[in-house]
Short mmCIF file of C-alpha atoms and ligand atoms in Angstrom, two decimals:
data_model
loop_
_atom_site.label_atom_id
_atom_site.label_comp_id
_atom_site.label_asym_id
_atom_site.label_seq_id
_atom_site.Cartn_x
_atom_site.Cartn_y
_atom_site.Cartn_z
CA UNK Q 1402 9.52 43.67 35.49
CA UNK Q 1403 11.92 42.59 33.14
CA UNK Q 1404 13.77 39.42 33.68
CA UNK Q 1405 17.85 39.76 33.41
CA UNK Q 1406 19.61 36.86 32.47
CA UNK Q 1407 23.07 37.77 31.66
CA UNK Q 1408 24.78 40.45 34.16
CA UNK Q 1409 28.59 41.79 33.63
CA UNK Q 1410 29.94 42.72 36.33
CA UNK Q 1411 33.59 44.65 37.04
CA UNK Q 1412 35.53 41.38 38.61
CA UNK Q 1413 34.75 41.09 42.49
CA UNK Q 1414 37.01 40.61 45.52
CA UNK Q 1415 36.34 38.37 48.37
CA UNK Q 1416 37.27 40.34 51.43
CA UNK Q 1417 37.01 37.39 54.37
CA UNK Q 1418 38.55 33.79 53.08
CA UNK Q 1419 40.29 31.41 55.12
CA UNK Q 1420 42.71 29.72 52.51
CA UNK Q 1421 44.40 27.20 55.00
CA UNK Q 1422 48.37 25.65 54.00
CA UNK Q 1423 50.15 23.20 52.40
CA UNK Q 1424 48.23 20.94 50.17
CA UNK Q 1425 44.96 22.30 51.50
CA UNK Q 1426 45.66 25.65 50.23
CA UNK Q 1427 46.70 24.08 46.59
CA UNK Q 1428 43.35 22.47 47.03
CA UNK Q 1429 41.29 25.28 47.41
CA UNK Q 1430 43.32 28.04 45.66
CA UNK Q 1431 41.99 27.66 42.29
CA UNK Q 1432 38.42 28.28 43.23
CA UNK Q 1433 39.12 31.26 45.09
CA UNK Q 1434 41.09 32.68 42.14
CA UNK Q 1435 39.24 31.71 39.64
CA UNK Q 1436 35.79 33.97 40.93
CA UNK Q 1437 37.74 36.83 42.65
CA UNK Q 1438 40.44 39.00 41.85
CA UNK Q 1439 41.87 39.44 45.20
CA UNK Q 1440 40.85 38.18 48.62
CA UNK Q 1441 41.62 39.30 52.55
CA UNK Q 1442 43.14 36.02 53.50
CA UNK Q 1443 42.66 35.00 57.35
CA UNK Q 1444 45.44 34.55 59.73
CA UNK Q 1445 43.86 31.40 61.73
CA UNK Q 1446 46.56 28.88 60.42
CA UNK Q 1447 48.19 26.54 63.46
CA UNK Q 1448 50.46 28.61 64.59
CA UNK Q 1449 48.18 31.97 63.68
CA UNK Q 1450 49.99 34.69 61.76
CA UNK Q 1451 50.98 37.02 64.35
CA UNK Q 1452 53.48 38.90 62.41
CA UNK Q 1453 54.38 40.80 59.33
CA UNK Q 1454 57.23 38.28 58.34
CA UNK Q 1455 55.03 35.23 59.19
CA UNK Q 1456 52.17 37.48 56.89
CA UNK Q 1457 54.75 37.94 53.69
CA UNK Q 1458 56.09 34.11 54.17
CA UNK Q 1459 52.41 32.87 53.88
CA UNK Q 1460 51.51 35.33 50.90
CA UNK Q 1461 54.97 34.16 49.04
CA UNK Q 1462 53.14 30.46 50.04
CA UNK Q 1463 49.84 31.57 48.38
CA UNK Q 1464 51.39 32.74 45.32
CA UNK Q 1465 53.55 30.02 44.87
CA UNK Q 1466 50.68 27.54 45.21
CA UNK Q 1467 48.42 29.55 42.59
CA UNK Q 1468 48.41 27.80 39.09
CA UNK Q 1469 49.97 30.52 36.25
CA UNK Q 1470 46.40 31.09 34.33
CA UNK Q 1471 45.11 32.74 37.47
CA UNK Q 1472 45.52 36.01 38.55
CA UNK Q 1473 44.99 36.52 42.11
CA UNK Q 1474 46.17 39.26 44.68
CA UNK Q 1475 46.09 37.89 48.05
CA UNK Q 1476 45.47 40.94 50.61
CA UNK Q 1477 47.37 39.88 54.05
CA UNK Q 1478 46.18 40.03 57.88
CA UNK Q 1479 47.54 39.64 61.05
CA UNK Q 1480 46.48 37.90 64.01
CA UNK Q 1481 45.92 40.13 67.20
CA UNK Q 1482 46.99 38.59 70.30
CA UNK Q 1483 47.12 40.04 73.69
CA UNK Q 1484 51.22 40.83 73.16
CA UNK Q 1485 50.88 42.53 69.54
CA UNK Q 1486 52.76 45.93 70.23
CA UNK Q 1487 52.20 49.09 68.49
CA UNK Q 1488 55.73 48.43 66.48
CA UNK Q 1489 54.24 45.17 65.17
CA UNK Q 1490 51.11 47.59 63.66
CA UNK Q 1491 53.95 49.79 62.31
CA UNK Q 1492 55.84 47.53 60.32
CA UNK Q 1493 52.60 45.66 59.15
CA UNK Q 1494 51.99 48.95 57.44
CA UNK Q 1495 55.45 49.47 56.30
CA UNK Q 1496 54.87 46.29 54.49
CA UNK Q 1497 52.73 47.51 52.08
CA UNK Q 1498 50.91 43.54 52.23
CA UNK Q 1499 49.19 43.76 55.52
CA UNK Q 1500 45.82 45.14 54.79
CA UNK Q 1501 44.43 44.39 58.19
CA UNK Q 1502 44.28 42.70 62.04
CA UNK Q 1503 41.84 40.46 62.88
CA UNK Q 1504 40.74 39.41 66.37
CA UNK Q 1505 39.54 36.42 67.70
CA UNK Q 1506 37.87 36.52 71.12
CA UNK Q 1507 40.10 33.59 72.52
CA UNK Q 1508 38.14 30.23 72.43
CA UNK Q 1509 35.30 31.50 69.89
CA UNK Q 1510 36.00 29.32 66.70
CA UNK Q 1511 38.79 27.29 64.73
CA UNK Q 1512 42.29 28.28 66.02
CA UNK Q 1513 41.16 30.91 68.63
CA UNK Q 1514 43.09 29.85 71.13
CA UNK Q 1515 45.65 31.91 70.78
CA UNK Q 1516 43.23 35.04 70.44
CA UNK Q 1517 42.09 37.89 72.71
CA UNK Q 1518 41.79 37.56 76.16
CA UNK Q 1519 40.52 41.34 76.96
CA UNK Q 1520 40.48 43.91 74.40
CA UNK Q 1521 42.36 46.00 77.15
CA UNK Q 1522 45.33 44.20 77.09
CA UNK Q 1523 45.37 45.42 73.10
CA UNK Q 1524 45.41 49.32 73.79
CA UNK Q 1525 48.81 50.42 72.29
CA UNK Q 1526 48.67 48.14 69.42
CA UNK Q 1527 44.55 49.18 68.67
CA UNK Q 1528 45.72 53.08 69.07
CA UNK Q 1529 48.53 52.61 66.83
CA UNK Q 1530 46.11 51.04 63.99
CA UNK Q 1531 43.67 53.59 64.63
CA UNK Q 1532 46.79 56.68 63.81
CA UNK Q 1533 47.86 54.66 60.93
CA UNK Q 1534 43.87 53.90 59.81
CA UNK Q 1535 44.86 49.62 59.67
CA UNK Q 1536 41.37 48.29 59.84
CA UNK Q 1537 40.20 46.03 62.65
CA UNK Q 1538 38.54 43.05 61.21
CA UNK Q 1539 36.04 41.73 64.15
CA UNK Q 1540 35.12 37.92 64.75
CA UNK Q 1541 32.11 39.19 66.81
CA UNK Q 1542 31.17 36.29 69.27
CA UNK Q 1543 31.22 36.59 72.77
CA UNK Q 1544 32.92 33.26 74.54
CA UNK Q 1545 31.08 33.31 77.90
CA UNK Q 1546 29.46 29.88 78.35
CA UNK Q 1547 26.77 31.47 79.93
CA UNK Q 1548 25.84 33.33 76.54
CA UNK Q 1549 23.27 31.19 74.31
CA UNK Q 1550 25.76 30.17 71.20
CA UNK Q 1551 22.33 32.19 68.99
CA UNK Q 1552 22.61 35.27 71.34
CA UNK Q 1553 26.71 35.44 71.32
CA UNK Q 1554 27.06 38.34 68.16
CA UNK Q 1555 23.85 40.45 69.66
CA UNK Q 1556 25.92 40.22 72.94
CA UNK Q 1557 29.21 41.02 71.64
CA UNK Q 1558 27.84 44.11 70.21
CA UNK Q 1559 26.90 45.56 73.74
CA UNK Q 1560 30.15 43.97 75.81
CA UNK Q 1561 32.61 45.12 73.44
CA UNK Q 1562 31.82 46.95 69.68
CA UNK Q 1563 30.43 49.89 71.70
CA UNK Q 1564 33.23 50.31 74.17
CA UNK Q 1565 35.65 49.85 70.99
CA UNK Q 1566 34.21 52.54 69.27
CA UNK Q 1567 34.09 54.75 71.95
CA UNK Q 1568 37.74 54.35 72.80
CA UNK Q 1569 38.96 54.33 69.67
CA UNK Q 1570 36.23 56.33 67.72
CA UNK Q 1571 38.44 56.38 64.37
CA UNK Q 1572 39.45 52.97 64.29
CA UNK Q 1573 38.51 51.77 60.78
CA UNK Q 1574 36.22 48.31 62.04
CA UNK Q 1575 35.22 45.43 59.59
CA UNK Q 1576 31.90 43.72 61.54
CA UNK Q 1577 33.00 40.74 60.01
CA UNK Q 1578 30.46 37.98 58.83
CA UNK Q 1579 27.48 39.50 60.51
CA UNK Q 1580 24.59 37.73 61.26
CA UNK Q 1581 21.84 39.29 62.96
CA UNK Q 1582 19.48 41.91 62.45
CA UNK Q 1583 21.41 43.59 65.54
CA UNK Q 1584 24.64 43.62 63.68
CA UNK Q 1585 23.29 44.96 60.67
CA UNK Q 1586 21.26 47.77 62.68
CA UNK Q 1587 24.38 48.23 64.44
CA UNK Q 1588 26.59 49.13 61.19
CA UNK Q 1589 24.09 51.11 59.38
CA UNK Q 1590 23.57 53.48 62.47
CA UNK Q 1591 27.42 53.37 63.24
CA UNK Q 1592 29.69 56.06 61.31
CA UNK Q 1593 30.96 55.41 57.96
CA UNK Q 1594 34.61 54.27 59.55
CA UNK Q 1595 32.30 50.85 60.40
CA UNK Q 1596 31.53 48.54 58.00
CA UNK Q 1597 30.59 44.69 57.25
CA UNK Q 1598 31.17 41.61 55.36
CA UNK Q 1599 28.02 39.48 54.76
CA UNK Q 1600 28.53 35.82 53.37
CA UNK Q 1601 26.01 34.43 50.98
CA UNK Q 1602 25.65 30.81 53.01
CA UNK Q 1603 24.04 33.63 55.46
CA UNK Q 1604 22.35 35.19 52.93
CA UNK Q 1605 20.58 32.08 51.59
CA UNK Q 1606 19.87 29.82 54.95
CA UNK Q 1607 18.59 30.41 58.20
CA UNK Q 1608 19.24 27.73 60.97
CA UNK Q 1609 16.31 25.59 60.09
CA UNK Q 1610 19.02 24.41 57.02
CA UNK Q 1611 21.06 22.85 59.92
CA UNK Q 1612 18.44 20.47 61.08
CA UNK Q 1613 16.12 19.62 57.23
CA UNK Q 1614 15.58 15.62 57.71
CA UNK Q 1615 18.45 14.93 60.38
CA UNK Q 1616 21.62 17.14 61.42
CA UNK Q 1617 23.10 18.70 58.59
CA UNK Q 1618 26.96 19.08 59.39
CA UNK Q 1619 27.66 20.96 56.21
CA UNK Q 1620 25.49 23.87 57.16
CA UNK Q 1621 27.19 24.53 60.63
CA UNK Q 1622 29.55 27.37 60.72
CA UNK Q 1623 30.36 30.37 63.48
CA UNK Q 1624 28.55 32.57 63.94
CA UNK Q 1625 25.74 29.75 63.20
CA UNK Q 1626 23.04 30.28 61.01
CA UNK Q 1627 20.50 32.64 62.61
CA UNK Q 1628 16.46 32.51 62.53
CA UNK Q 1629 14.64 33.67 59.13
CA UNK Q 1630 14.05 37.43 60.51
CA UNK Q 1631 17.84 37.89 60.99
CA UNK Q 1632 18.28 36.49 57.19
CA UNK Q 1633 15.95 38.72 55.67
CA UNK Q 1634 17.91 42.15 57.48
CA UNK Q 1635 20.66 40.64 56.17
CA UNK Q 1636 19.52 40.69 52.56
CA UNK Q 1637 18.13 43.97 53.08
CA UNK Q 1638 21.39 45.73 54.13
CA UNK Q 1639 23.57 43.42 51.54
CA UNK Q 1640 21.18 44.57 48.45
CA UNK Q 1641 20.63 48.30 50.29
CA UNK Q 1642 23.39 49.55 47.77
CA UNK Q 1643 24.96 51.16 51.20
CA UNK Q 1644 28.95 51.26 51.19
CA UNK Q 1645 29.32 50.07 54.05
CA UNK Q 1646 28.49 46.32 53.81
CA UNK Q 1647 30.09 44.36 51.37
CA UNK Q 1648 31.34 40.46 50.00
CA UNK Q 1649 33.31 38.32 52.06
CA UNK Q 1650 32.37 34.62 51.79
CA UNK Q 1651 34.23 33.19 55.23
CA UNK Q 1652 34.71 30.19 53.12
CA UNK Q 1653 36.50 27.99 55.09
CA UNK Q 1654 37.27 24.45 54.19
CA UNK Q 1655 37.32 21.33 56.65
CA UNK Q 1656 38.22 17.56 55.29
CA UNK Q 1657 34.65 15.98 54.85
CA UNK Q 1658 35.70 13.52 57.67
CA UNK Q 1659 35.81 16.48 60.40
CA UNK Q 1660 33.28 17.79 59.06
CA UNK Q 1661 30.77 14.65 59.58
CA UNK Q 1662 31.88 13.81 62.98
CA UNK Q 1663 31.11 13.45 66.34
CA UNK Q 1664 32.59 16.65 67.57
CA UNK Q 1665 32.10 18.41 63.75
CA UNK Q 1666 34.28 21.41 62.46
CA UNK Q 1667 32.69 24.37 61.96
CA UNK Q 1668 32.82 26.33 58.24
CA UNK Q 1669 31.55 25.77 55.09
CA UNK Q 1670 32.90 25.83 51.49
CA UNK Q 1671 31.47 27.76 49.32
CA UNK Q 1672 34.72 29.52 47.44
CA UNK Q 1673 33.70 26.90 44.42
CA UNK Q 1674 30.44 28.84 43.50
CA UNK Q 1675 30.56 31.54 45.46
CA UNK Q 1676 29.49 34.98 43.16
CA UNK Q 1677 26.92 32.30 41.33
CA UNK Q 1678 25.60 32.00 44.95
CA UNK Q 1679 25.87 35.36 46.16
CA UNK Q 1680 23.94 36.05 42.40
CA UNK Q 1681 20.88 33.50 43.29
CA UNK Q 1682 20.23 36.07 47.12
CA UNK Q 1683 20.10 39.11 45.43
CA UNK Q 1684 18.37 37.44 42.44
CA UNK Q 1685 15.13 36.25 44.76
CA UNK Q 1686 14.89 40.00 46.14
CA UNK Q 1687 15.48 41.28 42.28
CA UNK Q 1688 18.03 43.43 43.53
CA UNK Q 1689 20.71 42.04 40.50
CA UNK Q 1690 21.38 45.80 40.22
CA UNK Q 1691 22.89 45.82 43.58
CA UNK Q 1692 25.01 43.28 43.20
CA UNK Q 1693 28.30 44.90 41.59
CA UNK Q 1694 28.60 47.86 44.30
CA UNK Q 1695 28.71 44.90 46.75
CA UNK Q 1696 30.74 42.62 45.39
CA UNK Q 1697 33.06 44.56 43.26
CA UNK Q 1698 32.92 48.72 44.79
CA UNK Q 1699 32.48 49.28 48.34
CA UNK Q 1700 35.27 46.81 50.07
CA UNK Q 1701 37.82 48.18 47.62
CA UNK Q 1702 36.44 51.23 48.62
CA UNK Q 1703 37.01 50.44 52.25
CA UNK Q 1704 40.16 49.32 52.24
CA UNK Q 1705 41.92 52.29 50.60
CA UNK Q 1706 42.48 50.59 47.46
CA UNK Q 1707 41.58 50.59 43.57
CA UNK Q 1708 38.92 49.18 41.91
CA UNK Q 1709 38.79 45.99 39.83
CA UNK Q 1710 38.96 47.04 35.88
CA UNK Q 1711 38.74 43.12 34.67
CA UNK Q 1712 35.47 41.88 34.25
CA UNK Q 1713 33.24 38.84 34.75
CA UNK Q 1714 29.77 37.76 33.66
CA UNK Q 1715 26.87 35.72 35.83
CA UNK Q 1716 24.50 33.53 32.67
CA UNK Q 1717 21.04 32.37 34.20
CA UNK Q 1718 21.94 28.71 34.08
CA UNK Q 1719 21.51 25.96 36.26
CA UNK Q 1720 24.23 23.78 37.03
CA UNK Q 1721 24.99 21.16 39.33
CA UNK Q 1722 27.82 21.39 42.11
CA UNK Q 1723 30.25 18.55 42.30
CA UNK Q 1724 29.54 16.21 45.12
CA UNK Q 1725 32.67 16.39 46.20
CA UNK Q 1726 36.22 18.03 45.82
CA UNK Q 1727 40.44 16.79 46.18
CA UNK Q 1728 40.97 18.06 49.39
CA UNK Q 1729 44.71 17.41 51.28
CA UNK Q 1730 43.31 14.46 53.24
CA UNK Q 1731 40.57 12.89 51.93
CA UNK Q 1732 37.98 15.24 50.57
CA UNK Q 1733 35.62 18.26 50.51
CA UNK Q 1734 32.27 18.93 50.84
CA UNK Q 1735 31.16 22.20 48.82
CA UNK Q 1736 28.21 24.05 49.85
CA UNK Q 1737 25.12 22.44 47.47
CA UNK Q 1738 27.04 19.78 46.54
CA UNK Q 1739 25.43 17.54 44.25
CA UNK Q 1740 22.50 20.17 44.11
CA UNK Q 1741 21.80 22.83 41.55
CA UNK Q 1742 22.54 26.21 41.46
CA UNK Q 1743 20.77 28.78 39.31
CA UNK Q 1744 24.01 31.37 37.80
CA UNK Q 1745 26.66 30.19 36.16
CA UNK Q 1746 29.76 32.35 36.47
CA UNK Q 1747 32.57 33.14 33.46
CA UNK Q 1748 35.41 35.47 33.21
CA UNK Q 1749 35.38 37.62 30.05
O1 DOR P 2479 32.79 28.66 60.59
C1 DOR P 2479 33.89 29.17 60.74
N1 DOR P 2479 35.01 28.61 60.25
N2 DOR P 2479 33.98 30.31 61.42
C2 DOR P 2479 35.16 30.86 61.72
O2 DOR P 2479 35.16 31.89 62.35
C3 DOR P 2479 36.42 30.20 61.34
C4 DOR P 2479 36.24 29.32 60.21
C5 DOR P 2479 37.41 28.38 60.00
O3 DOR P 2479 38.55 28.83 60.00
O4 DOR P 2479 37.17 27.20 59.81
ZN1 ZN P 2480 36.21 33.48 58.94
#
């Protein structure tokens, strides 16, 4: 087999990035933009976007805060909370900038705790997306205590994507961030109205990477890093060349000192490097061929909207991560910081 080195590639989108606010977003910003043409921004600020004009004041945020050599389209989403009603889904479609709801089970990661309660107390708001065909973007985690925190997407899947999908069977529904071999068996047998985001930390680590030589506080996130089996389906359904999973890095930036703490943040950065890391999975599976469809194709697709016609290219070239990043207070911690990585990205 013949080794590829260079690999141009129509420019990709990220389609799950928390960007944050204020000087955290001016932080972060530039990485995003800099690798991805546009991105499906999450609503879990403090207070959560719950509305279309809180959605268009935070985009006119985002593109004020993004430096004039970038080009970047930030795609928006709301936050579905037990009160959204159906008018709410209607204007958020009017708008032309809301691309999506997302729901947090209440409780189940950073700024939940506004979030779901019971899916049934959603029903006019999730018909009303389903008529107008506004996606459903899907933190997948049940909350129950009871639930072991590895078991809680596998769970999720039987308590509440199944009973979604039967009540609402053409509800466009984003899996988002899956994890498990569950999830991904549970998308590819699902119809094509279902699809996934995969992120590459999930792609690259399993949960060993949380404990290597002591705890490792830069490799937690939700959902946590599964066991190896539940990496390797991921891989397979990411480099499968199937439409329906695609890139969305859930890069999601905490201040290195709430990150290494007692009671630790969950989330990791990896917006700085993310295609070159994204580039390094599909690279140890030599599946470099499937790499555009996923990253660049099949969440436009999705979503209802065009193609990329910009390019970029990925070089075989190790480089070495920053050890750290400016971050609003103090700093961040990117993913392999201080620690090579194996592509080097460049826009053409
Ligand atoms: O690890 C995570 N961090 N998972 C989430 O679902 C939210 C995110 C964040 O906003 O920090
Ligand atoms: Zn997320």
């Amino acid at each position: 087999m013949t080794t590829i080195n260079t690999l141009t590639l129509t420019r990709p989108d990220d389609w799950h990035l928390h960007l944050r606010d204020g000087e955290a977003l001016k932080a972060v910003l530039p990485d995003s933009a800099r690798q991805f043409a546009r991105a499906m921004i999450m609503p879990n600020l403090r207070p959560p976007v719950v509305n279309t004009a809180m959605a268009m004041a935070y985009r006119q945020r985002i593109l004020a805060a993004l430096p004039s050599d970038l080009k970047f389209e930030p795609l928006m989403t709301l936050y579905l909370t037990d009160n959204t009603s159906a008018a709410e889904i209607k204007q958020a479609v009017a708008s032309g900038v809301v691309h999506g709801v997302k729901v947090y089970p209440a409780g189940a990661t950073t700024n939940s705790d506004s979030g779901v309660t019971d899916l049934a107390h959603c029903k006019l708001a999730l018909a009303e997306m389903e008529k107008l065909g506004l996606p459903l973007l899907v933190h997948a985690e049940v909350t129950d205590a009871q639930v072991d925190v590895f078991d809680r997407e596998r769970v999720f899947i039987e308590r509440h994507m199944l009973p979604l999908l039967k009540d609402y069977p053409a509800l466009k529904l984003v899996f988002e961030h899956i994890t498990t071999k569950d999830a991904a068996d549970f998308v590819q047998q699902s119809p094509s109205n279902v699809a996934a985001t995969i992120t590459a930390h999930h792609l690259l680590m399993n949960r060993n990477a949380m404990f290597v030589g002591g705890i490792q506080p830069h490799h937690y996130c939700l959902p946590i890093l599964k066991r190896e089996e539940h990496r390797l389906a991921l891989l397979r359904a990411a480099t499968s060349g199937q439409a329906k999973f695609f890139l969305g890095t859930d890069s999601a930036p905490h201040a290195k000192h709430t990150k290494e703490a007692a009671c630790g943040c969950a989330g990791m950065y990896t917006a700085y490097s993310a295609m070159e890391l994204y580039a390094e999975a599909f690279d140890a599976v030599n599946a470099l061929d499937k790499l555009e469809g996923f990253a660049s194709f099949y969440g436009a697709d999705f979503y209802g909207l065009p193609r990329n016609t910009d390019r970029i290219q990925l070089r075989r070239e190790s480089w070495n991560v920053p050890t750290h990043l400016p971050f609003d207070e103090g700093s961040l911690i990117p993913l392999r910081a201080g620690q090579a990585v194996a592509w080097k990205m460049q826009r053409l």
